[in-house]
Backbone as JSON Lines, residues from 0, in Angstrom:
{"i":0,"aa":"M","n":[2.13,6.56,3.1],"ca":[1.83,5.58,4.14],"c":[0.42,5.02,3.94]}
{"i":1,"aa":"E","n":[0.27,3.69,4.12],"ca":[-1.03,3.06,4.0],"c":[-1.91,3.46,5.19]}
{"i":2,"aa":"R","n":[-3.22,3.39,4.95],"ca":[-4.15,3.68,6.03],"c":[-4.0,2.62,7.12]}
{"i":3,"aa":"L","n":[-4.04,3.04,8.36],"ca":[-3.92,2.1,9.47],"c":[-5.1,1.14,9.48]}
{"i":4,"aa":"T","n":[-4.8,-0.13,9.72],"ca":[-5.85,-1.12,9.92],"c":[-6.21,-1.14,11.41]}
{"i":5,"aa":"P","n":[-7.36,-1.72,11.75],"ca":[-7.69,-1.85,13.18],"c":[-6.6,-2.57,13.97]}
{"i":6,"aa":"M","n":[-6.01,-3.64,13.4],"ca":[-4.92,-4.32,14.1],"c":[-3.72,-3.39,14.27]}
{"i":7,"aa":"G","n":[-3.44,-2.6,13.25],"ca":[-2.34,-1.65,13.35],"c":[-2.55,-0.65,14.48]}
{"i":8,"aa":"V","n":[-3.77,-0.2,14.61],"ca":[-4.09,0.74,15.69],"c":[-3.87,0.09,17.05]}
{"i":9,"aa":"M","n":[-4.31,-1.16,17.2],"ca":[-4.16,-1.86,18.47],"c":[-2.69,-2.08,18.81]}
{"i":10,"aa":"V","n":[-1.87,-2.38,17.81],"ca":[-0.44,-2.59,18.05],"c":[0.22,-1.29,18.49]}
{"i":11,"aa":"L","n":[-0.06,-0.2,17.79],"ca":[0.53,1.09,18.17],"c":[0.08,1.5,19.57]}
{"i":12,"aa":"A","n":[-1.18,1.25,19.89],"ca":[-1.68,1.61,21.22],"c":[-0.99,0.78,22.3]}
{"i":13,"aa":"L","n":[-0.75,-0.5,22.04],"ca":[-0.03,-1.33,23.01],"c":[1.37,-0.79,23.25]}
{"i":14,"aa":"L","n":[2.04,-0.38,22.19],"ca":[3.41,0.11,22.34],"c":[3.47,1.46,23.06]}
{"i":15,"aa":"R","n":[2.34,2.14,23.16],"ca":[2.32,3.36,23.98],"c":[2.45,3.02,25.46]}
{"i":16,"aa":"E","n":[2.11,1.78,25.8],"ca":[2.24,1.35,27.19],"c":[3.68,0.97,27.53]}
{"i":17,"aa":"G","n":[4.48,0.71,26.5],"ca":[5.87,0.33,26.72],"c":[6.36,-0.58,25.62]}
{"i":18,"aa":"D","n":[7.67,-0.74,25.53],"ca":[8.26,-1.62,24.51],"c":[7.82,-3.05,24.78]}
{"i":19,"aa":"M","n":[7.56,-3.8,23.72],"ca":[7.19,-5.21,23.89],"c":[7.39,-5.97,22.58]}
{"i":20,"aa":"H","n":[7.42,-7.29,22.7],"ca":[7.55,-8.14,21.52],"c":[6.17,-8.63,21.08]}
{"i":21,"aa":"P","n":[6.02,-9.08,19.83],"ca":[4.7,-9.48,19.33],"c":[4.01,-10.55,20.15]}
{"i":22,"aa":"Y","n":[4.78,-11.49,20.71],"ca":[4.15,-12.54,21.52],"c":[3.45,-11.93,22.73]}
{"i":23,"aa":"E","n":[4.09,-10.93,23.35],"ca":[3.45,-10.25,24.48],"c":[2.21,-9.51,24.02]}
{"i":24,"aa":"M","n":[2.28,-8.89,22.84],"ca":[1.12,-8.17,22.31],"c":[-0.07,-9.1,22.16]}
{"i":25,"aa":"V","n":[0.17,-10.27,21.56],"ca":[-0.93,-11.23,21.36],"c":[-1.53,-11.65,22.7]}
{"i":26,"aa":"R","n":[-0.67,-11.96,23.66],"ca":[-1.17,-12.43,24.95],"c":[-1.94,-11.32,25.69]}
{"i":27,"aa":"L","n":[-1.46,-10.1,25.61],"ca":[-2.18,-9.0,26.25],"c":[-3.54,-8.77,25.59]}
{"i":28,"aa":"M","n":[-3.57,-8.8,24.27],"ca":[-4.83,-8.59,23.57],"c":[-5.84,-9.67,23.93]}
{"i":29,"aa":"R","n":[-5.38,-10.9,24.03],"ca":[-6.3,-11.99,24.37],"c":[-6.73,-11.91,25.82]}
{"i":30,"aa":"S","n":[-5.82,-11.53,26.72],"ca":[-6.19,-11.43,28.13],"c":[-7.18,-10.3,28.36]}
{"i":31,"aa":"R","n":[-7.15,-9.3,27.48],"ca":[-8.08,-8.17,27.59],"c":[-9.35,-8.39,26.78]}
{"i":32,"aa":"R","n":[-9.48,-9.57,26.2],"ca":[-10.67,-9.95,25.41],"c":[-10.86,-9.04,24.2]}
{"i":33,"aa":"D","n":[-9.75,-8.64,23.57],"ca":[-9.85,-7.77,22.41],"c":[-10.41,-8.48,21.19]}
{"i":34,"aa":"E","n":[-10.55,-9.81,21.26],"ca":[-11.16,-10.52,20.13],"c":[-12.62,-10.13,19.94]}
{"i":35,"aa":"R","n":[-13.2,-9.44,20.91],"ca":[-14.55,-8.93,20.73],"c":[-14.58,-7.8,19.71]}
{"i":36,"aa":"L","n":[-13.39,-7.21,19.45],"ca":[-13.29,-6.07,18.54],"c":[-12.74,-6.44,17.18]}
{"i":37,"aa":"L","n":[-11.86,-7.44,17.13],"ca":[-11.25,-7.85,15.87],"c":[-10.71,-9.26,16.01]}
{"i":38,"aa":"T","n":[-10.48,-9.91,14.86],"ca":[-9.93,-11.26,14.88],"c":[-8.44,-11.19,15.17]}
{"i":39,"aa":"I","n":[-7.99,-11.97,16.15],"ca":[-6.59,-11.95,16.56],"c":[-5.94,-13.27,16.17]}
{"i":40,"aa":"T","n":[-4.97,-13.21,15.27],"ca":[-4.16,-14.38,14.94],"c":[-2.7,-13.97,14.98]}
{"i":41,"aa":"N","n":[-1.84,-14.93,15.29],"ca":[-0.41,-14.62,15.32],"c":[0.07,-14.12,13.97]}
{"i":42,"aa":"G","n":[-0.39,-14.77,12.9],"ca":[0.06,-14.38,11.56],"c":[-0.31,-12.96,11.21]}
{"i":43,"aa":"T","n":[-1.56,-12.58,11.51],"ca":[-2.0,-11.22,11.2],"c":[-1.21,-10.2,12.01]}
{"i":44,"aa":"L","n":[-0.97,-10.49,13.28],"ca":[-0.25,-9.54,14.12],"c":[1.2,-9.38,13.66]}
{"i":45,"aa":"Y","n":[1.88,-10.49,13.38],"ca":[3.28,-10.4,12.94],"c":[3.38,-9.67,11.6]}
{"i":46,"aa":"H","n":[2.42,-9.93,10.72],"ca":[2.4,-9.22,9.43],"c":[2.2,-7.72,9.65]}
{"i":47,"aa":"T","n":[1.31,-7.39,10.57],"ca":[1.04,-5.97,10.86],"c":[2.26,-5.29,11.44]}
{"i":48,"aa":"V","n":[2.95,-5.96,12.37],"ca":[4.17,-5.39,12.96],"c":[5.21,-5.12,11.88]}
{"i":49,"aa":"G","n":[5.38,-6.06,10.96],"ca":[6.35,-5.86,9.89],"c":[6.0,-4.68,9.01]}
{"i":50,"aa":"R","n":[4.71,-4.53,8.69],"ca":[4.3,-3.41,7.84],"c":[4.48,-2.08,8.57]}
{"i":51,"aa":"L","n":[4.14,-2.03,9.84],"ca":[4.3,-0.8,10.62],"c":[5.77,-0.42,10.73]}
{"i":52,"aa":"Q","n":[6.63,-1.42,10.84],"ca":[8.07,-1.13,10.91],"c":[8.57,-0.56,9.58]}
{"i":53,"aa":"R","n":[8.11,-1.14,8.47],"ca":[8.53,-0.63,7.16],"c":[8.08,0.8,6.95]}
{"i":54,"aa":"E","n":[6.96,1.17,7.56],"ca":[6.43,2.52,7.42],"c":[7.0,3.48,8.45]}
{"i":55,"aa":"G","n":[7.9,3.0,9.31],"ca":[8.56,3.86,10.28],"c":[7.73,4.21,11.48]}
{"i":56,"aa":"L","n":[6.67,3.43,11.75],"ca":[5.78,3.72,12.87],"c":[6.21,3.02,14.15]}
{"i":57,"aa":"L","n":[7.05,2.01,14.01],"ca":[7.68,1.37,15.17],"c":[9.07,0.92,14.76]}
{"i":58,"aa":"D","n":[9.89,0.57,15.74],"ca":[11.27,0.21,15.45],"c":[11.74,-0.86,16.43]}
{"i":59,"aa":"E","n":[12.74,-1.64,16.01],"ca":[13.32,-2.66,16.87],"c":[14.19,-2.0,17.93]}
{"i":60,"aa":"V","n":[14.15,-2.58,19.15],"ca":[15.04,-2.09,20.21],"c":[15.87,-3.22,20.83]}
{"i":61,"aa":"G","n":[15.64,-4.46,20.4],"ca":[16.43,-5.55,20.96],"c":[15.86,-6.9,20.58]}
{"i":62,"aa":"I","n":[16.67,-7.93,20.77],"ca":[16.27,-9.31,20.49],"c":[16.55,-10.15,21.72]}
{"i":63,"aa":"D","n":[15.53,-10.87,22.18],"ca":[15.65,-11.72,23.36],"c":[15.97,-13.14,22.92]}
{"i":64,"aa":"R","n":[17.05,-13.7,23.46],"ca":[17.43,-15.08,23.15],"c":[17.45,-15.93,24.42]}
{"i":65,"aa":"D","n":[16.49,-15.76,25.28],"ca":[16.45,-16.42,26.58],"c":[16.19,-17.92,26.44]}
{"i":66,"aa":"G","n":[17.11,-18.73,26.95],"ca":[16.92,-20.17,27.0],"c":[16.69,-20.8,25.65]}
{"i":67,"aa":"N","n":[15.76,-21.78,25.62],"ca":[15.46,-22.51,24.38],"c":[14.31,-21.88,23.59]}
{"i":68,"aa":"R","n":[13.82,-20.74,24.06],"ca":[12.71,-20.1,23.37],"c":[13.17,-19.51,22.04]}
{"i":69,"aa":"P","n":[12.27,-19.41,21.06],"ca":[12.63,-18.73,19.81],"c":[13.01,-17.27,20.08]}
{"i":70,"aa":"E","n":[13.8,-16.7,19.21],"ca":[14.16,-15.29,19.36],"c":[12.91,-14.42,19.35]}
{"i":71,"aa":"R","n":[12.91,-13.42,20.21],"ca":[11.78,-12.48,20.27],"c":[12.31,-11.07,20.09]}
{"i":72,"aa":"T","n":[11.85,-10.42,19.06],"ca":[12.27,-9.05,18.79],"c":[11.35,-8.08,19.53]}
{"i":73,"aa":"T","n":[11.94,-7.18,20.28],"ca":[11.17,-6.17,21.01],"c":[11.1,-4.89,20.19]}
{"i":74,"aa":"Y","n":[9.91,-4.28,20.2],"ca":[9.66,-3.08,19.39],"c":[9.3,-1.9,20.27]}
{"i":75,"aa":"T","n":[9.56,-0.71,19.74],"ca":[9.19,0.53,20.41],"c":[8.41,1.41,19.45]}
{"i":76,"aa":"L","n":[7.62,2.29,19.98],"ca":[6.82,3.21,19.18],"c":[7.67,4.42,18.78]}
{"i":77,"aa":"T","n":[7.61,4.81,17.53],"ca":[8.32,6.0,17.07],"c":[7.41,7.23,17.2]}
{"i":78,"aa":"D","n":[7.98,8.4,17.03],"ca":[7.16,9.62,17.05],"c":[6.13,9.59,15.92]}
{"i":79,"aa":"A","n":[6.54,9.07,14.76],"ca":[5.6,8.98,13.64],"c":[4.46,8.02,13.97]}
{"i":80,"aa":"G","n":[4.78,6.95,14.73],"ca":[3.74,6.02,15.15],"c":[2.74,6.65,16.09]}
{"i":81,"aa":"T","n":[3.24,7.45,17.02],"ca":[2.34,8.16,17.93],"c":[1.43,9.1,17.16]}
{"i":82,"aa":"D","n":[2.0,9.84,16.23],"ca":[1.2,10.78,15.42],"c":[0.13,10.05,14.62]}
{"i":83,"aa":"A","n":[0.51,8.92,14.03],"ca":[-0.45,8.15,13.23],"c":[-1.59,7.63,14.08]}
{"i":84,"aa":"L","n":[-1.26,7.14,15.28],"ca":[-2.28,6.64,16.2],"c":[-3.25,7.75,16.6]}
{"i":85,"aa":"V","n":[-2.71,8.88,17.01],"ca":[-3.54,9.99,17.45],"c":[-4.43,10.49,16.31]}
{"i":86,"aa":"D","n":[-3.89,10.62,15.11],"ca":[-4.68,11.08,13.97],"c":[-5.83,10.13,13.68]}
{"i":87,"aa":"W","n":[-5.55,8.82,13.72],"ca":[-6.6,7.83,13.44],"c":[-7.71,7.9,14.49]}
{"i":88,"aa":"L","n":[-7.32,7.97,15.75],"ca":[-8.32,8.02,16.82],"c":[-9.18,9.27,16.72]}
{"i":89,"aa":"R","n":[-8.56,10.4,16.45],"ca":[-9.33,11.65,16.32],"c":[-10.36,11.53,15.21]}
{"i":90,"aa":"R","n":[-9.94,10.98,14.08],"ca":[-10.85,10.87,12.94],"c":[-12.0,9.91,13.23]}
{"i":91,"aa":"E","n":[-11.7,8.73,13.75],"ca":[-12.73,7.71,13.9],"c":[-13.67,7.96,15.08]}
{"i":92,"aa":"L","n":[-13.24,8.74,16.06],"ca":[-14.14,9.07,17.18],"c":[-15.24,10.03,16.76]}
{"i":93,"aa":"S","n":[-15.05,10.73,15.66],"ca":[-15.96,11.81,15.28],"c":[-17.09,11.36,14.36]}
{"i":94,"aa":"V","n":[-16.91,10.24,13.68],"ca":[-17.85,9.88,12.61],"c":[-18.79,8.76,13.05]}
{"i":95,"aa":"I","n":[-19.89,8.6,12.32],"ca":[-20.9,7.62,12.71],"c":[-21.11,6.53,11.66]}
{"i":96,"aa":"D","n":[-20.39,6.6,10.55],"ca":[-20.65,5.66,9.45],"c":[-19.66,4.5,9.4]}
{"i":97,"aa":"R","n":[-18.8,4.36,10.42],"ca":[-17.87,3.23,10.48],"c":[-17.91,2.64,11.89]}
{"i":98,"aa":"P","n":[-18.98,1.92,12.21],"ca":[-19.17,1.43,13.59],"c":[-18.07,0.51,14.09]}
{"i":99,"aa":"A","n":[-17.5,-0.34,13.23],"ca":[-16.44,-1.25,13.68],"c":[-15.2,-0.45,14.09]}
{"i":100,"aa":"E","n":[-14.84,0.54,13.28],"ca":[-13.69,1.38,13.61],"c":[-13.95,2.21,14.85]}
{"i":101,"aa":"F","n":[-15.19,2.65,15.02],"ca":[-15.51,3.45,16.2],"c":[-15.31,2.65,17.48]}
{"i":102,"aa":"R","n":[-15.66,1.39,17.48],"ca":[-15.49,0.57,18.69],"c":[-14.02,0.5,19.09]}
{"i":103,"aa":"I","n":[-13.15,0.36,18.12],"ca":[-11.72,0.31,18.41],"c":[-11.23,1.69,18.85]}
{"i":104,"aa":"A","n":[-11.7,2.73,18.18],"ca":[-11.32,4.09,18.58],"c":[-11.74,4.38,20.0]}
{"i":105,"aa":"L","n":[-12.92,3.93,20.38],"ca":[-13.41,4.15,21.74],"c":[-12.58,3.35,22.74]}
{"i":106,"aa":"A","n":[-12.22,2.12,22.38],"ca":[-11.41,1.29,23.27],"c":[-10.03,1.9,23.51]}
{"i":107,"aa":"E","n":[-9.52,2.64,22.52],"ca":[-8.19,3.23,22.63],"c":[-8.23,4.75,22.82]}
{"i":108,"aa":"A","n":[-9.4,5.28,23.1],"ca":[-9.55,6.74,23.22],"c":[-8.74,7.32,24.36]}
{"i":109,"aa":"H","n":[-8.35,6.48,25.34],"ca":[-7.55,6.98,26.45],"c":[-6.16,7.44,26.0]}
{"i":110,"aa":"N","n":[-5.82,7.16,24.72],"ca":[-4.56,7.65,24.16],"c":[-4.65,9.1,23.72]}
{"i":111,"aa":"L","n":[-5.82,9.69,23.84],"ca":[-6.01,11.11,23.55],"c":[-6.25,11.86,24.86]}
{"i":112,"aa":"E","n":[-5.95,13.12,24.85],"ca":[-6.2,13.95,26.02],"c":[-7.71,14.17,26.19]}
{"i":113,"aa":"R","n":[-8.1,14.44,27.41],"ca":[-9.52,14.59,27.75],"c":[-10.24,15.59,26.84]}
{"i":114,"aa":"A","n":[-9.68,16.78,26.69],"ca":[-10.35,17.82,25.9],"c":[-10.53,17.38,24.45]}
{"i":115,"aa":"D","n":[-9.56,16.65,23.94],"ca":[-9.63,16.16,22.57],"c":[-10.78,15.16,22.41]}
{"i":116,"aa":"V","n":[-10.89,14.24,23.36],"ca":[-11.97,13.24,23.31],"c":[-13.33,13.92,23.41]}
{"i":117,"aa":"I","n":[-13.45,14.87,24.31],"ca":[-14.71,15.59,24.47],"c":[-15.11,16.27,23.18]}
{"i":118,"aa":"E","n":[-14.16,16.94,22.54],"ca":[-14.46,17.63,21.29],"c":[-14.91,16.66,20.21]}
{"i":119,"aa":"R","n":[-14.21,15.52,20.08],"ca":[-14.55,14.54,19.05],"c":[-15.91,13.91,19.32]}
{"i":120,"aa":"L","n":[-16.2,13.6,20.58],"ca":[-17.47,12.97,20.91],"c":[-18.64,13.94,20.75]}
{"i":121,"aa":"H","n":[-18.41,15.21,20.99],"ca":[-19.47,16.2,20.73],"c":[-19.8,16.24,19.24]}
{"i":122,"aa":"S","n":[-18.77,16.17,18.4],"ca":[-19.02,16.15,16.95],"c":[-19.82,14.91,16.57]}
{"i":123,"aa":"R","n":[-19.44,13.79,17.15],"ca":[-20.17,12.55,16.86],"c":[-21.61,12.63,17.36]}
{"i":124,"aa":"R","n":[-21.78,13.23,18.54],"ca":[-23.13,13.33,19.09],"c":[-24.03,14.18,18.19]}
{"i":125,"aa":"D","n":[-23.49,15.27,17.66],"ca":[-24.27,16.11,16.76],"c":[-24.73,15.32,15.54]}
{"i":126,"aa":"A","n":[-23.82,14.51,14.99],"ca":[-24.18,13.7,13.82],"c":[-25.2,12.63,14.19]}
{"i":127,"aa":"L","n":[-25.04,12.02,15.36],"ca":[-26.01,11.03,15.82],"c":[-27.4,11.65,16.0]}
{"i":128,"aa":"D","n":[-27.43,12.82,16.59],"ca":[-28.7,13.49,16.83],"c":[-29.41,13.82,15.52]}
{"i":129,"aa":"E","n":[-28.64,14.3,14.56],"ca":[-29.21,14.6,13.25],"c":[-29.78,13.34,12.61]}
{"i":130,"aa":"G","n":[-29.04,12.25,12.7],"ca":[-29.51,10.99,12.13],"c":[-30.74,10.46,12.86]}
{"i":131,"aa":"Y","n":[-30.74,10.61,14.19],"ca":[-31.89,10.14,14.97],"c":[-33.15,10.91,14.62]}
{"i":132,"aa":"V","n":[-33.05,12.22,14.53],"ca":[-34.23,13.04,14.21],"c":[-34.78,12.67,12.84]}
{"i":133,"aa":"A","n":[-33.88,12.51,11.87],"ca":[-34.33,12.15,10.52],"c":[-34.98,10.77,10.52]}
{"i":134,"aa":"H","n":[-34.4,9.84,11.26],"ca":[-34.93,8.48,11.33],"c":[-36.29,8.47,12.02]}
{"i":135,"aa":"R","n":[-36.38,9.17,13.14],"ca":[-37.64,9.23,13.89],"c":[-38.74,9.86,13.04]}
{"i":136,"aa":"D","n":[-38.43,10.97,12.38],"ca":[-39.43,11.64,11.55],"c":[-39.87,10.77,10.38]}
{"i":137,"aa":"G","n":[-38.9,10.02,9.83],"ca":[-39.25,9.12,8.74],"c":[-40.18,8.01,9.19]}
{"i":138,"aa":"L","n":[-39.95,7.53,10.42],"ca":[-40.8,6.48,10.97],"c":[-42.21,7.0,11.21]}
{"i":139,"aa":"V","n":[-42.32,8.19,11.76],"ca":[-43.64,8.81,11.98],"c":[-44.36,9.0,10.66]}
{"i":140,"aa":"D","n":[-43.64,9.46,9.66],"ca":[-44.24,9.69,8.33],"c":[-44.73,8.39,7.73]}
{"i":141,"aa":"A","n":[-43.93,7.32,7.87],"ca":[-44.32,6.03,7.3],"c":[-45.59,5.52,7.97]}
{"i":142,"aa":"R","n":[-45.68,5.69,9.28],"ca":[-46.88,5.23,9.99],"c":[-48.09,6.06,9.62]}
{"i":143,"aa":"T","n":[-47.88,7.36,9.44],"ca":[-48.97,8.24,9.03],"c":[-49.53,7.81,7.67]}
{"i":144,"aa":"K","n":[-48.66,7.32,6.82],"ca":[-49.08,6.89,5.48],"c":[-49.61,5.47,5.47]}
{"i":145,"aa":"G","n":[-49.65,4.83,6.64],"ca":[-50.24,3.5,6.73],"c":[-49.34,2.36,6.33]}
{"i":146,"aa":"V","n":[-48.02,2.59,6.36],"ca":[-47.09,1.49,6.05],"c":[-47.26,0.41,7.12]}
{"i":147,"aa":"P","n":[-47.42,-0.86,6.73],"ca":[-47.65,-1.93,7.7],"c":[-46.52,-2.01,8.73]}
{"i":148,"aa":"E","n":[-46.89,-2.26,9.96],"ca":[-45.9,-2.3,11.05],"c":[-44.84,-3.37,10.84]}
{"i":149,"aa":"Q","n":[-45.23,-4.51,10.26],"ca":[-44.24,-5.56,10.09],"c":[-43.11,-5.14,9.13]}
{"i":150,"aa":"V","n":[-43.41,-4.2,8.27],"ca":[-42.39,-3.69,7.35],"c":[-41.45,-2.73,8.08]}
{"i":151,"aa":"L","n":[-41.92,-2.17,9.19],"ca":[-41.17,-1.13,9.9],"c":[-40.39,-1.66,11.11]}
{"i":152,"aa":"V","n":[-40.36,-2.97,11.29],"ca":[-39.7,-3.54,12.47],"c":[-38.24,-3.1,12.55]}
{"i":153,"aa":"E","n":[-37.49,-3.23,11.47],"ca":[-36.07,-2.85,11.48],"c":[-35.92,-1.35,11.65]}
{"i":154,"aa":"F","n":[-36.82,-0.6,11.01],"ca":[-36.82,0.86,11.11],"c":[-36.99,1.27,12.58]}
{"i":155,"aa":"D","n":[-37.94,0.62,13.25],"ca":[-38.22,0.93,14.65],"c":[-37.02,0.57,15.53]}
{"i":156,"aa":"R","n":[-36.41,-0.58,15.28],"ca":[-35.23,-0.99,16.05],"c":[-34.11,0.04,15.93]}
{"i":157,"aa":"Q","n":[-33.86,0.52,14.71],"ca":[-32.77,1.48,14.52],"c":[-33.04,2.78,15.25]}
{"i":158,"aa":"A","n":[-34.27,3.21,15.3],"ca":[-34.61,4.43,16.04],"c":[-34.32,4.26,17.53]}
{"i":159,"aa":"V","n":[-34.66,3.09,18.07],"ca":[-34.41,2.81,19.49],"c":[-32.91,2.78,19.77]}
{"i":160,"aa":"L","n":[-32.12,2.15,18.87],"ca":[-30.68,2.06,19.06],"c":[-30.02,3.44,18.99]}
{"i":161,"aa":"L","n":[-30.46,4.27,18.07],"ca":[-29.9,5.62,17.95],"c":[-30.2,6.44,19.21]}
{"i":162,"aa":"E","n":[-31.43,6.31,19.72],"ca":[-31.79,7.05,20.93],"c":[-30.96,6.58,22.11]}
{"i":163,"aa":"A","n":[-30.75,5.26,22.21],"ca":[-29.95,4.71,23.31],"c":[-28.49,5.17,23.2]}
{"i":164,"aa":"E","n":[-27.96,5.21,22.0],"ca":[-26.57,5.64,21.84],"c":[-26.41,7.12,22.19]}
{"i":165,"aa":"L","n":[-27.4,7.92,21.86],"ca":[-27.37,9.33,22.26],"c":[-27.33,9.46,23.77]}
{"i":166,"aa":"R","n":[-28.16,8.69,24.47],"ca":[-28.17,8.76,25.93],"c":[-26.83,8.32,26.5]}
{"i":167,"aa":"W","n":[-26.26,7.24,25.94],"ca":[-24.97,6.76,26.42],"c":[-23.88,7.79,26.17]}
{"i":168,"aa":"T","n":[-23.87,8.41,25.0],"ca":[-22.87,9.42,24.67],"c":[-22.97,10.6,25.62]}
{"i":169,"aa":"D","n":[-24.19,11.03,25.9],"ca":[-24.37,12.13,26.86],"c":[-23.82,11.75,28.23]}
{"i":170,"aa":"S","n":[-24.03,10.52,28.64],"ca":[-23.54,10.06,29.94],"c":[-22.02,10.06,29.98]}
{"i":171,"aa":"L","n":[-21.39,9.59,28.91],"ca":[-19.92,9.58,28.87],"c":[-19.37,11.0,28.87]}
{"i":172,"aa":"L","n":[-19.97,11.87,28.09],"ca":[-19.51,13.25,28.05],"c":[-19.63,13.92,29.42]}
{"i":173,"aa":"E","n":[-20.7,13.6,30.13],"ca":[-20.88,14.16,31.47],"c":[-19.76,13.69,32.39]}
{"i":174,"aa":"R","n":[-19.41,12.41,32.31],"ca":[-18.32,11.88,33.14],"c":[-16.99,12.55,32.78]}
{"i":175,"aa":"L","n":[-16.72,12.67,31.51],"ca":[-15.47,13.28,31.07],"c":[-15.37,14.74,31.48]}
{"i":176,"aa":"E","n":[-16.48,15.45,31.36],"ca":[-16.46,16.89,31.65],"c":[-16.41,17.18,33.15]}
{"i":177,"aa":"S","n":[-16.73,16.19,33.97],"ca":[-16.65,16.4,35.42],"c":[-15.21,16.35,35.92]}
{"i":178,"aa":"E","n":[-14.33,15.76,35.14],"ca":[-12.9,15.61,35.44],"c":[-12.64,14.75,36.68]}
{"i":179,"aa":"E","n":[-13.66,14.05,37.16],"ca":[-13.46,13.09,38.24],"c":[-13.1,11.71,37.68]}
{"i":180,"aa":"F","n":[-13.23,11.57,36.38],"ca":[-12.97,10.33,35.7],"c":[-11.52,10.36,35.19]}
{"i":181,"aa":"P","n":[-10.6,9.56,35.75],"ca":[-9.2,9.58,35.29],"c":[-9.13,9.32,33.8]}
{"i":182,"aa":"W","n":[-8.32,10.1,33.1],"ca":[-8.31,9.98,31.64],"c":[-6.98,10.43,31.06]}
{"i":183,"aa":"G","n":[-6.71,9.94,29.88],"ca":[-5.55,10.4,29.12],"c":[-4.35,9.47,29.23]}
{"i":184,"aa":"P","n":[-3.39,9.63,28.32],"ca":[-2.23,8.74,28.29],"c":[-1.38,8.77,29.56]}
{"i":185,"aa":"T","n":[-1.45,9.85,30.32],"ca":[-0.65,9.92,31.55],"c":[-1.42,9.44,32.77]}
{"i":186,"aa":"A","n":[-2.7,9.09,32.58],"ca":[-3.53,8.66,33.7],"c":[-3.65,7.14,33.8]}
{"i":187,"aa":"F","n":[-2.93,6.44,32.94],"ca":[-2.98,4.98,32.97],"c":[-2.26,4.49,34.21]}
{"i":188,"aa":"E","n":[-2.96,3.77,35.06],"ca":[-2.42,3.39,36.36],"c":[-1.56,2.13,36.26]}
{"i":189,"aa":"N","n":[-0.34,2.18,36.78],"ca":[0.5,0.98,36.88],"c":[0.16,0.23,38.16]}
{"i":190,"aa":"T","n":[-1.06,-0.29,38.2],"ca":[-1.5,-1.02,39.37],"c":[-0.81,-2.38,39.43]}
{"i":191,"aa":"D","n":[-0.9,-3.01,40.6],"ca":[-0.31,-4.35,40.75],"c":[-0.92,-5.32,39.74]}
{"i":192,"aa":"R","n":[-2.24,-5.18,39.53],"ca":[-2.91,-6.09,38.61],"c":[-2.42,-5.87,37.18]}
{"i":193,"aa":"Y","n":[-2.24,-4.61,36.8],"ca":[-1.75,-4.31,35.45],"c":[-0.33,-4.83,35.27]}
{"i":194,"aa":"L","n":[0.53,-4.58,36.25],"ca":[1.91,-5.02,36.15],"c":[2.01,-6.55,36.11]}
{"i":195,"aa":"A","n":[1.13,-7.22,36.86],"ca":[1.11,-8.68,36.84],"c":[0.66,-9.18,35.47]}
{"i":196,"aa":"Q","n":[-0.29,-8.48,34.87],"ca":[-0.77,-8.85,33.54],"c":[0.35,-8.72,32.52]}
{"i":197,"aa":"R","n":[1.1,-7.62,32.58],"ca":[2.22,-7.42,31.67],"c":[3.28,-8.5,31.86]}
{"i":198,"aa":"K","n":[3.57,-8.83,33.12],"ca":[4.6,-9.83,33.41],"c":[4.18,-11.2,32.88]}
{"i":199,"aa":"A","n":[2.91,-11.54,33.07],"ca":[2.41,-12.84,32.59],"c":[2.48,-12.93,31.08]}
{"i":200,"aa":"A","n":[2.21,-11.83,30.41],"ca":[2.23,-11.82,28.94],"c":[3.63,-11.94,28.38]}
{"i":201,"aa":"Q","n":[4.63,-11.62,29.19],"ca":[6.02,-11.66,28.73],"c":[6.62,-13.06,28.81]}
{"i":202,"aa":"Q","n":[5.96,-13.96,29.52],"ca":[6.52,-15.29,29.75],"c":[6.55,-16.14,28.47]}
């Protein structure tokens, strides 16, 4: 099986919410502003759906021929698709060297159980802390050696960003560990707003 692409991950995650056709997937992704995470085009999504089906990660469950609209094939997530999604999220939540993938993993982390997310984020936090300490010490050493400040502007920015991400990660972990924060695949609320969003995307 090929490695999942970010679009593939988003498609599998959508199908965890329920069976749907690609047109609904595109509309839901756009209504949720997922273009902030990846480029969304009809062609890319339909190509991704076809590849995921060939790999057995999703399957057809019906074809809609309503009115004069083009046929719409509805897809469902297979057990293999669920396993692939969970494996990808676990891997990408833990590492710090693939920031684009991490953003998508974080956006879809609710597909993992709370304890799993906590464990993965603690691993990531340890790696972030190690990187921050090394970066901070390197910056101090450079200044001690008289390296001009204008040369260190980017170095200084990265140290600030790493420190901020550590603080944010600690805050998220605190929320997750309190268990007052609804979480996990079974905690997704079928609110009126969510159901209306799904209905609008199906039109």
